[in-house]
Amino acid sequence: MPADFNWAIGGEAGDGIDSTGKIFAQALSRAGRHVFTSKDFASRIRGGYTAYKIRTSVEQVQSVVDRLDVLIALTPRTIEENLSELHEGSVIVYDGDRTTMQNVEIPDGMVGLDVPLKSLAEDAGGAIMRNVVALGAACAVTDFPIENLDSALQKRFGNKGQKLVDNNKQAARLGRDYVTDEYDHEFDYSLETTDSDYVLLNGDEAIGMGALAAGCRFYAGYPITPATNVMEYLVGRIEHYGGHVVQAEDELSAINMALGAARAGARSMTATSGPGIDLMTETFGLVATSETPLVIVDVMRSGPSTGMPTKQEQGDLNQMLYGGHGEVPRFVLAPTTIDECFWKTVEAFNLAEKYNIPVYLTADLALAVTEQTFEPEAFDMDAVEIDRGKLVDEDEIDEWLDESGHFRTHAITHDGVSPRAKPGTAKGAHMSTGLEHDELGRRTEDTQMRVEQVDKRNRKVESAIERESFDYREYGTPGADNLVISWGSNEGALIEALELLEADDIDVHVISVPYIFPRPDLSAEINAAENVIVVECNNTGQFADVLEHDALCRVDRINKYNGVRFKADELAERITDTLADTAPAEVSQ
Amino acid sequence: MSSNVRFTDFKSDKQPTWCPGCGDFGTMNGMMKALANTGNDPDNTFIVAGIGCSGKIGTYMHSYALHGVHGRALPVGTGVKLANPDLEVMVAGGDGDGYSIGAGHFIHAVRRNIDMTYVVMDNRIYGLTKGQASPTSRSDFETSTSPEGPKQSPVNPLALALASGASFIAQSFSSDALRHAEIVQEAIEHDGFGFVNVFSPCVTFNDVDTYDYFRDSLVDLKDDGHDPTDYEAAKSVILDSEKEYQGVMYRDENAVPYGEAHGVTEDMTEIGEGAPEDAMDLVREFY
Ligand SMILES: Cc1ncc(C[n+]2csc(CCOP(=O)(O)OP(=O)(O)O)c2C)c(N)n1
Ligand code: SF4
Ligand SMILES: [Mg+2]
C-alpha cells in the first residue's frame, strides 16, 4: 500500500463540511497528489453528523482505510464518531472558543490543537470562513505549501469576486500562522508535492461527462439522492452542445420524455435511484418492446422503499435484470471505477443504438459520490467513438420498405436488429407500440408473429455476445485456488486487500465484473477454483445467485448491508475468515 | 412539407375496429384534416397516442407515431418536440388517460407550454375496459363499478387547464365535423400548448352523454361573440356548469412557448462520429 495520509473534517450537516473538504481535496490534487474521498453523511438537512474524508498519496489510491491522521472536528460528536480510526500521534484541530467544544477531551497520545477558528475568520473578513482557517491550520500540521490551497480557493470562489478569494486566502494564512506560532511541535506529517496535473471528479460527474461525450443531447430527470448530481452536472453544459435538460414532474414523466426524445432520434438519458427505477418500470417494458435506444442510469442507494437514502448498497441488481412484467431483453452495465463510469456511459449509448435496446447503467452510491484523481488522459476524448447502429436515412430506406411502401421498423432480421428511421425521414413514417406488433409496428395477436418478434428481440442478445467483448478485469494471482469475484465499487478495496492477504501468504485471484448482462462466462474460472467468494454490498448476494446459475455450482458470499462501503483491511479479514470456514478440516497428526 | 398533401394521406390502411358510430371516427377525421390544412405531411408529423379506445388512433392514422403506456402520452410528446422542434407533434388520448392516470402530467404539460397539440377524446367513460366511471362521468352516472353513480363531482378539464396556466383552451364535438376540424386547426396553429377537449361519444357504454345530448345542448362560442383573448370571459364560460360549449375558450397570444423560453429551437438528433471537438474542455474543468 502506498504511504498514505488520511484527513477528515466533520461537523453537522449544514456546516459546509462537503465544500470545505472538496477544497482541500482540490488543493491536494493541484499539488500533484492522488486523492480518494469518502463521505459520511446522515442526511441533507441540518442536524445530522457529516464528515468528508480524504485519503491521499503520491501514488494512486482507490479505497478508504480505518485510519485518521488529522481530523478537523467542528463538533464533539465528530471525535466520538472517529475514535476507532484515530491513533497515537493523530492531530485534532478544534475551536475551543465554541461553547460545545470547550470541555472537549483529547484522547491520550493524540495532539489537540485548539485554534480560534471563528475569531480568526472574523479577523479575515467573516465568521463564515472558519472552515478555511481550519484548512490553513491543516497546512501547517502537514507541511503543505499554502499556495496549493490558494489555487483551490480561487477555483471555488473566483466567480464571486476577487475580494472574497483574497479574504479566504487570508483566513487560511491566519490559521496556518496561528499553529506555527502557538504550537512549537514537530508534527509527524509532511505532504510531498509532485509536478503531476490530475483531474478530480466523482462517479456522477463521470457519467454526465460520458453522456456529453457520447452525444447525449436530451436528459429528463426528477431529483433524487444520489443521482441528482448527474442532472446538476448536465444543466449548464449540455446546452453548449445544443441539448437540453428537463426537470420532469416525476419519474414516470422523466422516462417517458426521454423515450420521446429517443423516438425522435436524439441520444437520450434519464438517471434516478431505486424509488425512481420502481416508478419507471412500466415504461421500461415499453422502451424495450418498442425497441427504443435509451440509457437509464440507476445510482443505487440502500433500499427497500426510502431505505437509507444516503447510504451505500448494491441492492438493485435483480430489479434491473428482471424488473417489469413479461419478458424482454435489456443490457445492464455496472462500472467499477470512476473513470470507467465515463467509458461505460459512452459504451451504453453505443450499445443502446446498435441493438435498439434499453441499457441500464448502474453505479453504487460509493462510486457516485466519491471523488478521485486521475490523469486527464484517462478521459481521452479522441478515443470516444459513436456508433448509431442501423439508423437509416432517405437513401437507405427503400431497402426496408414492404411491398406497399411501409417502413418495417420491427423487421424480423437474422441478427435480431431492426432498422430505425428518424421522424422527418421521407417514406419512413411508422408507428410503434407497447402492444405486441408486426414488422410495421402495428398491433397483432397472430401466434406466429408473436413468436417471431419475441425470438427476434432475444437474438439481439446473442448477436451482442458474438460481436462485443463483455470483459472483466483480473488482479492478484490468476489460477490461484482462491477466487474472489466482485462488481461495482468494491474493486478498489479488493485490490488493496490483496496486498494484505499476500502478506499473510494467502494467494487470491480477483475478478471484477463491469457487465451484469450480458456478462462474461466465468463458469470455467469458478469451477477450476477451490474456493469461490462473491463480494457485494447487499444482503442476499444477488450477483452470487446469477453466477451460481451460470456455473451450476455453489459459491461463498461476503455481504455487507449496513450502509457502509467495504474497506481493504475489513475485506482481507473477511476473506481470510471465509477461507478458514470453508477449508477442509485438518486431520490431526 | 409538400403542399399537395390530402387529409387521406394521414389515414393508414388499417380499418378502425371502433364500434360503428363511435365518436372517435369523427375526432380522427377532423385531426387529419387539420393536419393537412396546416401544411403537414405524415413524414414530419409525430402522433403520440394514449391507451384506451381513443389510443387506437395511432394505428389508424399514418405518420410517425408511438402508442405508449396508459396516461403517459404527454411526456412522450414533450420529449419528441424538444428533441426535434421541426416536427409537428400531436398527442391524443381518452379522458381516463388524460384526467385520471395521467392527470399529473396534464397539469405540468399545460404549465410547460410546449408547442404541441393535445386532443382528448372525452366520452365520459372508460370505453376500452368496457364501461367504468371516468373522471368526467356525471356524479349519478351508473356504471359497472359505480352502480349508484360515482357520487363525486366530475373534473372540469378546461378549468384545470386554466388554473394550470394554459395558453390555449378549446372544446369541440366530433360530429360537428367542420367546427371540430377548424378548432383543432387553431390549436395546431397556436404557438404553444394547444389543448382541445373533444366530446367524442361512446355509443356502447354511455347512454347519457350521447350525440343527441350534445347536439341539443352545445352552444358555439363563435356565434356567441366570445373573445378568447379575454381571460375573464374565458373564465366565465369555463366555469359555467349550466351549459356545454364548443369553440376556443381561451388563447393567450403573449405566452412564450417552452422551447423559445429555454432556447431549445434546433433539432438535436444529429451528432458527430466522436466526442464534440472541444470536449477536452470538460475534462479540464476538473483540474
Ligand atoms: C397501468 C394501466 N392500468 C390500467 C389499464 C387498463 N386500461 C386500459 S384503457 C383504460 C381506461 C381508458 O379510458 P379512457 O382513457 O377514457 O379511454 P377510452 O377507452 O374511453 O377512449 C384502462 C383503465 C392499463 N392499460 N394500464
Ligand atoms: S366502446 Fe365506446 S369508445 Fe370504445 S369504440 Fe366502442 S363506442 Fe367507441
Ligand atoms: Mg374515455
Coordinates of C-alpha atoms and ligand atoms in Angstrom, one line a residue, chain B residues 17-25 52-54 56 121 123 125-131 200-206, ligand 2:
Chain B
T17 CA -62.2 -1.5 -35.1
W18 CA -64.1 1.1 -33.2
C19 CA -67.8 0.3 -32.7
P20 CA -69.9 1.6 -35.6
G21 CA -71.0 5.1 -34.7
C22 CA -68.1 5.7 -32.2
G23 CA -67.3 9.4 -31.8
D24 CA -63.6 8.7 -32.3
F25 CA -64.1 8.3 -36.1
G52 CA -57.9 3.3 -24.5
C53 CA -60.3 3.0 -27.4
S54 CA -59.1 6.5 -28.2
K56 CA -56.0 3.2 -31.1
M121 CA -61.3 12.2 -26.8
N123 CA -66.6 10.2 -23.9
I125 CA -66.5 6.7 -19.7
Y126 CA -63.8 4.1 -19.8
G127 CA -64.5 2.6 -23.2
L128 CA -61.8 0.0 -23.7
T129 CA -62.3 -1.6 -20.3
K130 CA -66.0 -1.8 -21.1
G131 CA -67.8 0.9 -19.2
S200 CA -66.4 12.0 -28.7
P201 CA -69.5 9.9 -27.7
C202 CA -69.2 6.3 -26.8
V203 CA -72.3 4.7 -28.3
T204 CA -71.8 1.4 -26.4
F205 CA -71.3 2.3 -22.8
N206 CA -72.5 5.8 -22.3
Ligands
SF4_2 S1 -66.6 1.2 -26.6 FE1 -67.2 3.2 -26.9 S2 -65.4 4.4 -27.1 FE2 -64.9 2.3 -27.5 S3 -65.0 2.0 -29.7 FE3 -67.0 1.5 -28.8 S4 -68.1 3.3 -28.9 FE4 -66.0 3.9 -29.2

